[in-house]
Amino acid sequence: MNRPRLLARLATVPAAVLGALALAGPASAHVEVESATARALAVDAVIAFDAEGESATAGIDKVTVALPTGIAPADVTLVEAPKGWTFTPTPDGYQVAGTALAPGKSAAYTVKVRQLPNASSVAFKSLVTYSDGQVDRWIELPKNGAAPAHPAPVLKLAAASPGATPLPAAPASPSASPPAPASSAPSGEPSPSASAGTTPSDSSDDSSGGLSGGGIATIVGVGVLAVAIVAVLVRRRRTGGRD
């Protein structure tokens, strides 16, 4: 898609902000990017992408994008995409995919970003996948002034408007599972914090089989008394036999 076609897709944007396009020209790549709100810290910025179909025999069926620093996957929502295509957040970006387009047809889609970062430009590294499995990797950035062979689409940003400030962090997704408490332990197993401070009682480690010191003394006393009684009886029998 050339620049006039991208501008036509953004025709609903107020004319007052179209001047930003001069600073947000299309990247010289096979995935082009355009925005009428290409300004640092811009809120609800609408960004249009155009991945050119370069195969004569297979059509594009997926575009995967790695977001630049300062834009989280949860900050991006789909505005427009080829009919039947769906938008799916990924750990580091998003994916738009669906039924393969006709060979040579561009995959044009538009997203809205909650807020652009406070930067002079942002790169949207993109993988373009075709129905035959071919993958074009538009992920390279200029290095030492040399133009890369497979450049990533880069959106240049104008300076932030006076008074523009970063928005607070977006709330966590309601579908996210709450983290488990730090002190929890698997069912049937003691909590580490509970077992760490446990000290065995003195009686449970006694070598006398668990009897206390008083119980041992009692048994010894009874034994001594029994021996004394037996000795007295034996003596009396001996004395009686001599009479």
JSON list of C-alpha atoms in Angstrom, two decimals:
[
{"chain": "A", "resi": 1, "resn": "MET", "atom": "CA", "xyz": [0.00, 0.00, 0.00]},
{"chain": "A", "resi": 2, "resn": "ASN", "atom": "CA", "xyz": [1.40, 3.41, -0.98]},
{"chain": "A", "resi": 3, "resn": "ARG", "atom": "CA", "xyz": [1.22, 6.61, 1.05]},
{"chain": "A", "resi": 4, "resn": "PRO", "atom": "CA", "xyz": [-2.05, 7.93, -0.53]},
{"chain": "A", "resi": 5, "resn": "ARG", "atom": "CA", "xyz": [-3.84, 4.70, 0.28]},
{"chain": "A", "resi": 6, "resn": "LEU", "atom": "CA", "xyz": [-2.66, 4.80, 3.87]},
{"chain": "A", "resi": 7, "resn": "LEU", "atom": "CA", "xyz": [-3.84, 8.40, 4.15]},
{"chain": "A", "resi": 8, "resn": "ALA", "atom": "CA", "xyz": [-7.23, 7.40, 2.79]},
{"chain": "A", "resi": 9, "resn": "ARG", "atom": "CA", "xyz": [-7.61, 4.78, 5.53]},
{"chain": "A", "resi": 10, "resn": "LEU", "atom": "CA", "xyz": [-6.93, 7.45, 8.12]},
{"chain": "A", "resi": 11, "resn": "ALA", "atom": "CA", "xyz": [-9.32, 9.97, 6.57]},
{"chain": "A", "resi": 12, "resn": "THR", "atom": "CA", "xyz": [-11.54, 9.94, 9.66]},
{"chain": "A", "resi": 13, "resn": "VAL", "atom": "CA", "xyz": [-8.77, 11.50, 11.74]},
{"chain": "A", "resi": 14, "resn": "PRO", "atom": "CA", "xyz": [-9.19, 15.28, 12.23]},
{"chain": "A", "resi": 15, "resn": "ALA", "atom": "CA", "xyz": [-7.29, 17.33, 9.65]},
{"chain": "A", "resi": 16, "resn": "ALA", "atom": "CA", "xyz": [-5.55, 19.27, 12.41]},
{"chain": "A", "resi": 17, "resn": "VAL", "atom": "CA", "xyz": [-3.39, 16.28, 13.23]},
{"chain": "A", "resi": 18, "resn": "LEU", "atom": "CA", "xyz": [-2.64, 15.18, 9.69]},
{"chain": "A", "resi": 19, "resn": "GLY", "atom": "CA", "xyz": [0.43, 17.40, 9.71]},
{"chain": "A", "resi": 20, "resn": "ALA", "atom": "CA", "xyz": [2.10, 14.86, 11.94]},
{"chain": "A", "resi": 21, "resn": "LEU", "atom": "CA", "xyz": [2.30, 12.58, 8.92]},
{"chain": "A", "resi": 22, "resn": "ALA", "atom": "CA", "xyz": [5.19, 14.65, 7.63]},
{"chain": "A", "resi": 23, "resn": "LEU", "atom": "CA", "xyz": [7.17, 13.37, 10.59]},
{"chain": "A", "resi": 24, "resn": "ALA", "atom": "CA", "xyz": [5.72, 9.88, 10.37]},
{"chain": "A", "resi": 25, "resn": "GLY", "atom": "CA", "xyz": [6.45, 8.94, 6.79]},
{"chain": "A", "resi": 26, "resn": "PRO", "atom": "CA", "xyz": [6.22, 5.32, 5.71]},
{"chain": "A", "resi": 27, "resn": "ALA", "atom": "CA", "xyz": [9.24, 3.19, 6.44]},
{"chain": "A", "resi": 28, "resn": "SER", "atom": "CA", "xyz": [11.28, 2.08, 3.46]},
{"chain": "A", "resi": 29, "resn": "ALA", "atom": "CA", "xyz": [10.36, -1.52, 4.11]},
{"chain": "A", "resi": 30, "resn": "HIS", "atom": "CA", "xyz": [8.02, -4.21, 2.93]},
{"chain": "A", "resi": 31, "resn": "VAL", "atom": "CA", "xyz": [5.90, -3.62, 6.02]},
{"chain": "A", "resi": 32, "resn": "GLU", "atom": "CA", "xyz": [4.88, 0.03, 6.05]},
{"chain": "A", "resi": 33, "resn": "VAL", "atom": "CA", "xyz": [3.59, 1.92, 9.08]},
{"chain": "A", "resi": 34, "resn": "GLU", "atom": "CA", "xyz": [1.67, 5.21, 9.19]},
{"chain": "A", "resi": 35, "resn": "SER", "atom": "CA", "xyz": [-0.11, 7.26, 11.84]},
{"chain": "A", "resi": 36, "resn": "ALA", "atom": "CA", "xyz": [-1.80, 10.64, 11.98]},
{"chain": "A", "resi": 37, "resn": "THR", "atom": "CA", "xyz": [-1.13, 10.77, 15.72]},
{"chain": "A", "resi": 38, "resn": "ALA", "atom": "CA", "xyz": [2.58, 9.96, 15.60]},
{"chain": "A", "resi": 39, "resn": "ARG", "atom": "CA", "xyz": [3.59, 12.03, 18.61]},
{"chain": "A", "resi": 40, "resn": "ALA", "atom": "CA", "xyz": [5.38, 11.04, 21.79]},
{"chain": "A", "resi": 41, "resn": "LEU", "atom": "CA", "xyz": [2.94, 10.39, 24.65]},
{"chain": "A", "resi": 42, "resn": "ALA", "atom": "CA", "xyz": [-0.04, 10.58, 22.27]},
{"chain": "A", "resi": 43, "resn": "VAL", "atom": "CA", "xyz": [-3.11, 8.90, 23.75]},
{"chain": "A", "resi": 44, "resn": "ASP", "atom": "CA", "xyz": [-5.27, 6.47, 21.75]},
{"chain": "A", "resi": 45, "resn": "ALA", "atom": "CA", "xyz": [-2.94, 6.68, 18.77]},
{"chain": "A", "resi": 46, "resn": "VAL", "atom": "CA", "xyz": [-4.28, 4.96, 15.65]},
{"chain": "A", "resi": 47, "resn": "ILE", "atom": "CA", "xyz": [-1.55, 3.21, 13.65]},
{"chain": "A", "resi": 48, "resn": "ALA", "atom": "CA", "xyz": [-1.98, 1.64, 10.21]},
{"chain": "A", "resi": 49, "resn": "PHE", "atom": "CA", "xyz": [0.23, -1.17, 8.91]},
{"chain": "A", "resi": 50, "resn": "ASP", "atom": "CA", "xyz": [0.57, -2.61, 5.44]},
{"chain": "A", "resi": 51, "resn": "ALA", "atom": "CA", "xyz": [2.44, -5.90, 4.93]},
{"chain": "A", "resi": 52, "resn": "GLU", "atom": "CA", "xyz": [3.09, -6.29, 1.23]},
{"chain": "A", "resi": 53, "resn": "GLY", "atom": "CA", "xyz": [2.34, -9.68, -0.31]},
{"chain": "A", "resi": 54, "resn": "GLU", "atom": "CA", "xyz": [5.50, -10.68, -2.13]},
{"chain": "A", "resi": 55, "resn": "SER", "atom": "CA", "xyz": [4.70, -14.25, -3.15]},
{"chain": "A", "resi": 56, "resn": "ALA", "atom": "CA", "xyz": [3.18, -15.09, -6.51]},
{"chain": "A", "resi": 57, "resn": "THR", "atom": "CA", "xyz": [1.90, -18.46, -5.31]},
{"chain": "A", "resi": 58, "resn": "ALA", "atom": "CA", "xyz": [0.94, -18.07, -1.62]},
{"chain": "A", "resi": 59, "resn": "GLY", "atom": "CA", "xyz": [-1.03, -15.53, 0.36]},
{"chain": "A", "resi": 60, "resn": "ILE", "atom": "CA", "xyz": [-0.34, -13.93, 3.73]},
{"chain": "A", "resi": 61, "resn": "ASP", "atom": "CA", "xyz": [-2.24, -15.58, 6.57]},
{"chain": "A", "resi": 62, "resn": "LYS", "atom": "CA", "xyz": [-0.51, -14.15, 9.66]},
{"chain": "A", "resi": 63, "resn": "VAL", "atom": "CA", "xyz": [1.44, -11.12, 10.82]},
{"chain": "A", "resi": 64, "resn": "THR", "atom": "CA", "xyz": [3.23, -11.28, 14.18]},
{"chain": "A", "resi": 65, "resn": "VAL", "atom": "CA", "xyz": [4.58, -8.10, 15.78]},
{"chain": "A", "resi": 66, "resn": "ALA", "atom": "CA", "xyz": [7.02, -7.53, 18.65]},
{"chain": "A", "resi": 67, "resn": "LEU", "atom": "CA", "xyz": [6.11, -4.27, 20.38]},
{"chain": "A", "resi": 68, "resn": "PRO", "atom": "CA", "xyz": [8.74, -1.64, 21.20]},
{"chain": "A", "resi": 69, "resn": "THR", "atom": "CA", "xyz": [9.70, -0.74, 24.75]},
{"chain": "A", "resi": 70, "resn": "GLY", "atom": "CA", "xyz": [6.99, 1.38, 26.35]},
{"chain": "A", "resi": 71, "resn": "ILE", "atom": "CA", "xyz": [4.01, -0.36, 24.72]},
{"chain": "A", "resi": 72, "resn": "ALA", "atom": "CA", "xyz": [2.53, -3.43, 26.42]},
{"chain": "A", "resi": 73, "resn": "PRO", "atom": "CA", "xyz": [0.38, -6.02, 24.61]},
{"chain": "A", "resi": 74, "resn": "ALA", "atom": "CA", "xyz": [-2.58, -5.01, 26.79]},
{"chain": "A", "resi": 75, "resn": "ASP", "atom": "CA", "xyz": [-2.25, -1.44, 25.48]},
{"chain": "A", "resi": 76, "resn": "VAL", "atom": "CA", "xyz": [-3.06, -2.45, 21.88]},
{"chain": "A", "resi": 77, "resn": "THR", "atom": "CA", "xyz": [-6.52, -3.11, 20.41]},
{"chain": "A", "resi": 78, "resn": "LEU", "atom": "CA", "xyz": [-7.58, -3.96, 16.87]},
{"chain": "A", "resi": 79, "resn": "VAL", "atom": "CA", "xyz": [-9.40, -1.33, 14.82]},
{"chain": "A", "resi": 80, "resn": "GLU", "atom": "CA", "xyz": [-9.51, -2.92, 11.37]},
{"chain": "A", "resi": 81, "resn": "ALA", "atom": "CA", "xyz": [-8.13, -6.05, 9.68]},
{"chain": "A", "resi": 82, "resn": "PRO", "atom": "CA", "xyz": [-8.84, -8.28, 6.67]},
{"chain": "A", "resi": 83, "resn": "LYS", "atom": "CA", "xyz": [-12.27, -9.89, 6.86]},
{"chain": "A", "resi": 84, "resn": "GLY", "atom": "CA", "xyz": [-12.37, -12.82, 9.25]},
{"chain": "A", "resi": 85, "resn": "TRP", "atom": "CA", "xyz": [-8.95, -12.12, 10.75]},
{"chain": "A", "resi": 86, "resn": "THR", "atom": "CA", "xyz": [-8.54, -12.11, 14.53]},
{"chain": "A", "resi": 87, "resn": "PHE", "atom": "CA", "xyz": [-6.28, -10.23, 16.91]},
{"chain": "A", "resi": 88, "resn": "THR", "atom": "CA", "xyz": [-4.40, -12.12, 19.65]},
{"chain": "A", "resi": 89, "resn": "PRO", "atom": "CA", "xyz": [-2.01, -10.59, 22.23]},
{"chain": "A", "resi": 90, "resn": "THR", "atom": "CA", "xyz": [1.29, -12.43, 22.69]},
{"chain": "A", "resi": 91, "resn": "PRO", "atom": "CA", "xyz": [3.84, -12.21, 25.53]},
{"chain": "A", "resi": 92, "resn": "ASP", "atom": "CA", "xyz": [5.82, -9.49, 23.70]},
{"chain": "A", "resi": 93, "resn": "GLY", "atom": "CA", "xyz": [3.32, -8.11, 21.19]},
{"chain": "A", "resi": 94, "resn": "TYR", "atom": "CA", "xyz": [0.37, -9.33, 19.15]},
{"chain": "A", "resi": 95, "resn": "GLN", "atom": "CA", "xyz": [-0.69, -11.39, 16.17]},
{"chain": "A", "resi": 96, "resn": "VAL", "atom": "CA", "xyz": [-3.30, -10.78, 13.47]},
{"chain": "A", "resi": 97, "resn": "ALA", "atom": "CA", "xyz": [-4.22, -13.86, 11.48]},
{"chain": "A", "resi": 98, "resn": "GLY", "atom": "CA", "xyz": [-6.92, -15.53, 9.46]},
{"chain": "A", "resi": 99, "resn": "THR", "atom": "CA", "xyz": [-7.75, -17.09, 6.12]},
{"chain": "A", "resi": 100, "resn": "ALA", "atom": "CA", "xyz": [-4.91, -16.63, 3.64]},
{"chain": "A", "resi": 101, "resn": "LEU", "atom": "CA", "xyz": [-5.23, -13.62, 1.36]},
{"chain": "A", "resi": 102, "resn": "ALA", "atom": "CA", "xyz": [-4.87, -13.88, -2.42]},
{"chain": "A", "resi": 103, "resn": "PRO", "atom": "CA", "xyz": [-1.25, -14.15, -3.62]},
{"chain": "A", "resi": 104, "resn": "GLY", "atom": "CA", "xyz": [0.25, -10.68, -4.00]},
{"chain": "A", "resi": 105, "resn": "LYS", "atom": "CA", "xyz": [-2.40, -8.99, -1.84]},
{"chain": "A", "resi": 106, "resn": "SER", "atom": "CA", "xyz": [-1.19, -6.83, 1.06]},
{"chain": "A", "resi": 107, "resn": "ALA", "atom": "CA", "xyz": [-2.26, -7.55, 4.64]},
{"chain": "A", "resi": 108, "resn": "ALA", "atom": "CA", "xyz": [-3.48, -4.13, 5.78]},
{"chain": "A", "resi": 109, "resn": "TYR", "atom": "CA", "xyz": [-4.65, -3.64, 9.34]},
{"chain": "A", "resi": 110, "resn": "THR", "atom": "CA", "xyz": [-5.04, -0.86, 11.91]},
{"chain": "A", "resi": 111, "resn": "VAL", "atom": "CA", "xyz": [-4.57, -0.86, 15.68]},
{"chain": "A", "resi": 112, "resn": "LYS", "atom": "CA", "xyz": [-5.06, 1.63, 18.48]},
{"chain": "A", "resi": 113, "resn": "VAL", "atom": "CA", "xyz": [-2.36, 2.14, 21.11]},
{"chain": "A", "resi": 114, "resn": "ARG", "atom": "CA", "xyz": [-3.35, 3.38, 24.57]},
{"chain": "A", "resi": 115, "resn": "GLN", "atom": "CA", "xyz": [-0.34, 5.71, 24.68]},
{"chain": "A", "resi": 116, "resn": "LEU", "atom": "CA", "xyz": [2.82, 6.01, 22.62]},
{"chain": "A", "resi": 117, "resn": "PRO", "atom": "CA", "xyz": [6.10, 6.08, 24.54]},
{"chain": "A", "resi": 118, "resn": "ASN", "atom": "CA", "xyz": [8.15, 9.22, 25.09]},
{"chain": "A", "resi": 119, "resn": "ALA", "atom": "CA", "xyz": [10.61, 8.49, 22.29]},
{"chain": "A", "resi": 120, "resn": "SER", "atom": "CA", "xyz": [11.70, 9.87, 18.92]},
{"chain": "A", "resi": 121, "resn": "SER", "atom": "CA", "xyz": [10.73, 6.69, 17.07]},
{"chain": "A", "resi": 122, "resn": "VAL", "atom": "CA", "xyz": [9.33, 3.21, 17.66]},
{"chain": "A", "resi": 123, "resn": "ALA", "atom": "CA", "xyz": [10.04, 0.01, 15.72]},
{"chain": "A", "resi": 124, "resn": "PHE", "atom": "CA", "xyz": [7.44, -2.70, 15.21]},
{"chain": "A", "resi": 125, "resn": "LYS", "atom": "CA", "xyz": [9.47, -5.79, 14.27]},
{"chain": "A", "resi": 126, "resn": "SER", "atom": "CA", "xyz": [7.21, -7.98, 12.14]},
{"chain": "A", "resi": 127, "resn": "LEU", "atom": "CA", "xyz": [7.10, -11.56, 10.88]},
{"chain": "A", "resi": 128, "resn": "VAL", "atom": "CA", "xyz": [4.91, -12.06, 7.83]},
{"chain": "A", "resi": 129, "resn": "THR", "atom": "CA", "xyz": [3.80, -15.68, 7.32]},
{"chain": "A", "resi": 130, "resn": "TYR", "atom": "CA", "xyz": [2.44, -17.11, 4.07]},
{"chain": "A", "resi": 131, "resn": "SER", "atom": "CA", "xyz": [0.07, -20.01, 3.51]},
{"chain": "A", "resi": 132, "resn": "ASP", "atom": "CA", "xyz": [2.94, -22.18, 2.20]},
{"chain": "A", "resi": 133, "resn": "GLY", "atom": "CA", "xyz": [4.93, -21.71, 5.41]},
{"chain": "A", "resi": 134, "resn": "GLN", "atom": "CA", "xyz": [7.29, -19.04, 4.12]},
{"chain": "A", "resi": 135, "resn": "VAL", "atom": "CA", "xyz": [8.15, -16.39, 6.71]},
{"chain": "A", "resi": 136, "resn": "ASP", "atom": "CA", "xyz": [9.49, -12.93, 5.88]},
{"chain": "A", "resi": 137, "resn": "ARG", "atom": "CA", "xyz": [11.33, -11.44, 8.85]},
{"chain": "A", "resi": 138, "resn": "TRP", "atom": "CA", "xyz": [11.19, -7.63, 8.83]},
{"chain": "A", "resi": 139, "resn": "ILE", "atom": "CA", "xyz": [13.08, -7.14, 12.07]},
{"chain": "A", "resi": 140, "resn": "GLU", "atom": "CA", "xyz": [16.37, -5.40, 11.32]},
{"chain": "A", "resi": 141, "resn": "LEU", "atom": "CA", "xyz": [17.26, -1.86, 12.44]},
{"chain": "A", "resi": 142, "resn": "PRO", "atom": "CA", "xyz": [19.78, 0.50, 10.82]},
{"chain": "A", "resi": 143, "resn": "LYS", "atom": "CA", "xyz": [23.31, -0.03, 12.09]},
{"chain": "A", "resi": 144, "resn": "ASN", "atom": "CA", "xyz": [26.24, 2.34, 11.63]},
{"chain": "A", "resi": 145, "resn": "GLY", "atom": "CA", "xyz": [24.20, 4.31, 9.11]},
{"chain": "A", "resi": 146, "resn": "ALA", "atom": "CA", "xyz": [23.75, 1.34, 6.78]},
{"chain": "A", "resi": 147, "resn": "ALA", "atom": "CA", "xyz": [20.29, 0.39, 5.56]},
{"chain": "A", "resi": 148, "resn": "PRO", "atom": "CA", "xyz": [19.41, -3.19, 6.61]},
{"chain": "A", "resi": 149, "resn": "ALA", "atom": "CA", "xyz": [18.37, -5.83, 4.13]},
{"chain": "A", "resi": 150, "resn": "HIS", "atom": "CA", "xyz": [15.19, -6.69, 6.04]},
{"chain": "A", "resi": 151, "resn": "PRO", "atom": "CA", "xyz": [14.24, -3.47, 7.82]},
{"chain": "A", "resi": 152, "resn": "ALA", "atom": "CA", "xyz": [11.65, -3.36, 10.59]},
{"chain": "A", "resi": 153, "resn": "PRO", "atom": "CA", "xyz": [8.83, -0.84, 10.12]},
{"chain": "A", "resi": 154, "resn": "VAL", "atom": "CA", "xyz": [9.75, 2.28, 12.12]},
{"chain": "A", "resi": 155, "resn": "LEU", "atom": "CA", "xyz": [7.34, 5.05, 13.08]},
{"chain": "A", "resi": 156, "resn": "LYS", "atom": "CA", "xyz": [8.96, 8.44, 13.73]},
{"chain": "A", "resi": 157, "resn": "LEU", "atom": "CA", "xyz": [7.37, 10.45, 16.54]},
{"chain": "A", "resi": 158, "resn": "ALA", "atom": "CA", "xyz": [7.10, 14.20, 16.93]},
{"chain": "A", "resi": 159, "resn": "ALA", "atom": "CA", "xyz": [7.94, 15.71, 20.30]},
{"chain": "A", "resi": 160, "resn": "ALA", "atom": "CA", "xyz": [5.31, 15.36, 23.00]},
{"chain": "A", "resi": 161, "resn": "SER", "atom": "CA", "xyz": [2.67, 18.05, 23.28]},
{"chain": "A", "resi": 162, "resn": "PRO", "atom": "CA", "xyz": [3.17, 20.58, 26.10]},
{"chain": "A", "resi": 163, "resn": "GLY", "atom": "CA", "xyz": [1.83, 19.18, 29.34]},
{"chain": "A", "resi": 164, "resn": "ALA", "atom": "CA", "xyz": [1.60, 15.59, 28.07]},
{"chain": "A", "resi": 165, "resn": "THR", "atom": "CA", "xyz": [2.35, 13.05, 30.80]},
{"chain": "A", "resi": 166, "resn": "PRO", "atom": "CA", "xyz": [2.53, 9.25, 30.94]},
{"chain": "A", "resi": 167, "resn": "LEU", "atom": "CA", "xyz": [-0.74, 7.53, 31.81]},
{"chain": "A", "resi": 168, "resn": "PRO", "atom": "CA", "xyz": [-0.89, 5.32, 34.91]},
{"chain": "A", "resi": 169, "resn": "ALA", "atom": "CA", "xyz": [-0.30, 1.64, 34.32]},
{"chain": "A", "resi": 170, "resn": "ALA", "atom": "CA", "xyz": [-3.26, -0.19, 32.84]},
{"chain": "A", "resi": 171, "resn": "PRO", "atom": "CA", "xyz": [-5.16, -2.42, 35.31]},
{"chain": "A", "resi": 172, "resn": "ALA", "atom": "CA", "xyz": [-4.39, -6.11, 35.27]},
{"chain": "A", "resi": 173, "resn": "SER", "atom": "CA", "xyz": [-6.56, -8.29, 33.08]},
{"chain": "A", "resi": 174, "resn": "PRO", "atom": "CA", "xyz": [-9.53, -9.68, 35.07]},
{"chain": "A", "resi": 175, "resn": "SER", "atom": "CA", "xyz": [-8.89, -13.11, 33.60]},
{"chain": "A", "resi": 176, "resn": "ALA", "atom": "CA", "xyz": [-5.44, -13.30, 35.14]},
{"chain": "A", "resi": 177, "resn": "SER", "atom": "CA", "xyz": [-5.19, -15.75, 38.01]},
{"chain": "A", "resi": 178, "resn": "PRO", "atom": "CA", "xyz": [-4.23, -14.18, 41.36]},
{"chain": "A", "resi": 179, "resn": "PRO", "atom": "CA", "xyz": [-0.80, -15.20, 42.62]},
{"chain": "A", "resi": 180, "resn": "ALA", "atom": "CA", "xyz": [-0.71, -17.89, 45.29]},
{"chain": "A", "resi": 181, "resn": "PRO", "atom": "CA", "xyz": [0.17, -16.73, 48.85]},
{"chain": "A", "resi": 182, "resn": "ALA", "atom": "CA", "xyz": [3.86, -16.99, 49.57]},
{"chain": "A", "resi": 183, "resn": "SER", "atom": "CA", "xyz": [3.26, -19.16, 52.64]},
{"chain": "A", "resi": 184, "resn": "SER", "atom": "CA", "xyz": [1.05, -21.71, 50.91]},
{"chain": "A", "resi": 185, "resn": "ALA", "atom": "CA", "xyz": [2.23, -25.32, 50.61]},
{"chain": "A", "resi": 186, "resn": "PRO", "atom": "CA", "xyz": [0.94, -28.37, 48.69]},
{"chain": "A", "resi": 187, "resn": "SER", "atom": "CA", "xyz": [-2.01, -30.14, 50.30]},
{"chain": "A", "resi": 188, "resn": "GLY", "atom": "CA", "xyz": [-0.93, -32.64, 52.94]},
{"chain": "A", "resi": 189, "resn": "GLU", "atom": "CA", "xyz": [2.48, -31.07, 53.41]},
{"chain": "A", "resi": 190, "resn": "PRO", "atom": "CA", "xyz": [3.42, -28.77, 56.29]},
{"chain": "A", "resi": 191, "resn": "SER", "atom": "CA", "xyz": [4.16, -25.16, 55.56]},
{"chain": "A", "resi": 192, "resn": "PRO", "atom": "CA", "xyz": [7.92, -24.49, 55.60]},
{"chain": "A", "resi": 193, "resn": "SER", "atom": "CA", "xyz": [7.41, -21.61, 58.02]},
{"chain": "A", "resi": 194, "resn": "ALA", "atom": "CA", "xyz": [5.55, -23.89, 60.40]},
{"chain": "A", "resi": 195, "resn": "SER", "atom": "CA", "xyz": [8.11, -26.67, 60.43]},
{"chain": "A", "resi": 196, "resn": "ALA", "atom": "CA", "xyz": [11.19, -24.43, 60.58]},
{"chain": "A", "resi": 197, "resn": "GLY", "atom": "CA", "xyz": [10.63, -23.34, 64.18]},
{"chain": "A", "resi": 198, "resn": "THR", "atom": "CA", "xyz": [9.46, -26.65, 65.59]},
{"chain": "A", "resi": 199, "resn": "THR", "atom": "CA", "xyz": [11.69, -28.12, 68.34]},
{"chain": "A", "resi": 200, "resn": "PRO", "atom": "CA", "xyz": [11.15, -31.73, 69.55]},
{"chain": "A", "resi": 201, "resn": "SER", "atom": "CA", "xyz": [10.15, -32.04, 73.19]},
{"chain": "A", "resi": 202, "resn": "ASP", "atom": "CA", "xyz": [12.70, -33.50, 75.66]},
{"chain": "A", "resi": 203, "resn": "SER", "atom": "CA", "xyz": [10.51, -36.50, 76.49]},
{"chain": "A", "resi": 204, "resn": "SER", "atom": "CA", "xyz": [10.15, -37.55, 72.85]},
{"chain": "A", "resi": 205, "resn": "ASP", "atom": "CA", "xyz": [13.91, -38.02, 72.55]},
{"chain": "A", "resi": 206, "resn": "ASP", "atom": "CA", "xyz": [14.50, -39.79, 75.94]},
{"chain": "A", "resi": 207, "resn": "SER", "atom": "CA", "xyz": [16.54, -43.02, 75.64]},
{"chain": "A", "resi": 208, "resn": "SER", "atom": "CA", "xyz": [14.51, -44.72, 78.43]},
{"chain": "A", "resi": 209, "resn": "GLY", "atom": "CA", "xyz": [11.59, -45.41, 76.14]},
{"chain": "A", "resi": 210, "resn": "GLY", "atom": "CA", "xyz": [9.67, -42.26, 76.93]},
{"chain": "A", "resi": 211, "resn": "LEU", "atom": "CA", "xyz": [9.50, -42.62, 80.79]},
{"chain": "A", "resi": 212, "resn": "SER", "atom": "CA", "xyz": [10.16, -39.53, 82.85]},
{"chain": "A", "resi": 213, "resn": "GLY", "atom": "CA", "xyz": [12.86, -39.36, 85.51]},
{"chain": "A", "resi": 214, "resn": "GLY", "atom": "CA", "xyz": [10.23, -39.71, 88.33]},
{"chain": "A", "resi": 215, "resn": "GLY", "atom": "CA", "xyz": [8.84, -42.93, 86.81]},
{"chain": "A", "resi": 216, "resn": "ILE", "atom": "CA", "xyz": [12.27, -44.53, 86.71]},
{"chain": "A", "resi": 217, "resn": "ALA", "atom": "CA", "xyz": [12.93, -43.66, 90.34]},
{"chain": "A", "resi": 218, "resn": "THR", "atom": "CA", "xyz": [9.65, -45.29, 91.41]},
{"chain": "A", "resi": 219, "resn": "ILE", "atom": "CA", "xyz": [10.46, -48.54, 89.64]},
{"chain": "A", "resi": 220, "resn": "VAL", "atom": "CA", "xyz": [13.92, -48.67, 91.20]},
{"chain": "A", "resi": 221, "resn": "GLY", "atom": "CA", "xyz": [12.47, -48.07, 94.71]},
{"chain": "A", "resi": 222, "resn": "VAL", "atom": "CA", "xyz": [9.92, -50.86, 94.32]},
{"chain": "A", "resi": 223, "resn": "GLY", "atom": "CA", "xyz": [12.65, -53.24, 93.19]},
{"chain": "A", "resi": 224, "resn": "VAL", "atom": "CA", "xyz": [14.85, -52.47, 96.20]},
{"chain": "A", "resi": 225, "resn": "LEU", "atom": "CA", "xyz": [11.90, -53.00, 98.58]},
{"chain": "A", "resi": 226, "resn": "ALA", "atom": "CA", "xyz": [11.07, -56.36, 96.99]},
{"chain": "A", "resi": 227, "resn": "VAL", "atom": "CA", "xyz": [14.68, -57.53, 97.39]},
{"chain": "A", "resi": 228, "resn": "ALA", "atom": "CA", "xyz": [14.64, -56.53, 101.10]},
{"chain": "A", "resi": 229, "resn": "ILE", "atom": "CA", "xyz": [11.43, -58.47, 101.77]},
{"chain": "A", "resi": 230, "resn": "VAL", "atom": "CA", "xyz": [12.79, -61.60, 100.10]},
{"chain": "A", "resi": 231, "resn": "ALA", "atom": "CA", "xyz": [15.96, -61.35, 102.19]},
{"chain": "A", "resi": 232, "resn": "VAL", "atom": "CA", "xyz": [13.95, -61.14, 105.44]},
{"chain": "A", "resi": 233, "resn": "LEU", "atom": "CA", "xyz": [11.83, -64.20, 104.53]},
{"chain": "A", "resi": 234, "resn": "VAL", "atom": "CA", "xyz": [14.90, -66.25, 103.70]},
{"chain": "A", "resi": 235, "resn": "ARG", "atom": "CA", "xyz": [16.51, -65.32, 106.99]},
{"chain": "A", "resi": 236, "resn": "ARG", "atom": "CA", "xyz": [13.44, -66.33, 108.99]},
{"chain": "A", "resi": 237, "resn": "ARG", "atom": "CA", "xyz": [13.25, -69.71, 107.29]},
{"chain": "A", "resi": 238, "resn": "ARG", "atom": "CA", "xyz": [16.87, -70.43, 108.11]},
{"chain": "A", "resi": 239, "resn": "THR", "atom": "CA", "xyz": [16.38, -69.38, 111.75]},
{"chain": "A", "resi": 240, "resn": "GLY", "atom": "CA", "xyz": [13.28, -71.58, 112.10]},
{"chain": "A", "resi": 241, "resn": "GLY", "atom": "CA", "xyz": [15.12, -74.60, 110.77]},
{"chain": "A", "resi": 242, "resn": "ARG", "atom": "CA", "xyz": [17.78, -74.43, 113.52]},
{"chain": "A", "resi": 243, "resn": "ASP", "atom": "CA", "xyz": [15.25, -74.26, 116.43]}
]
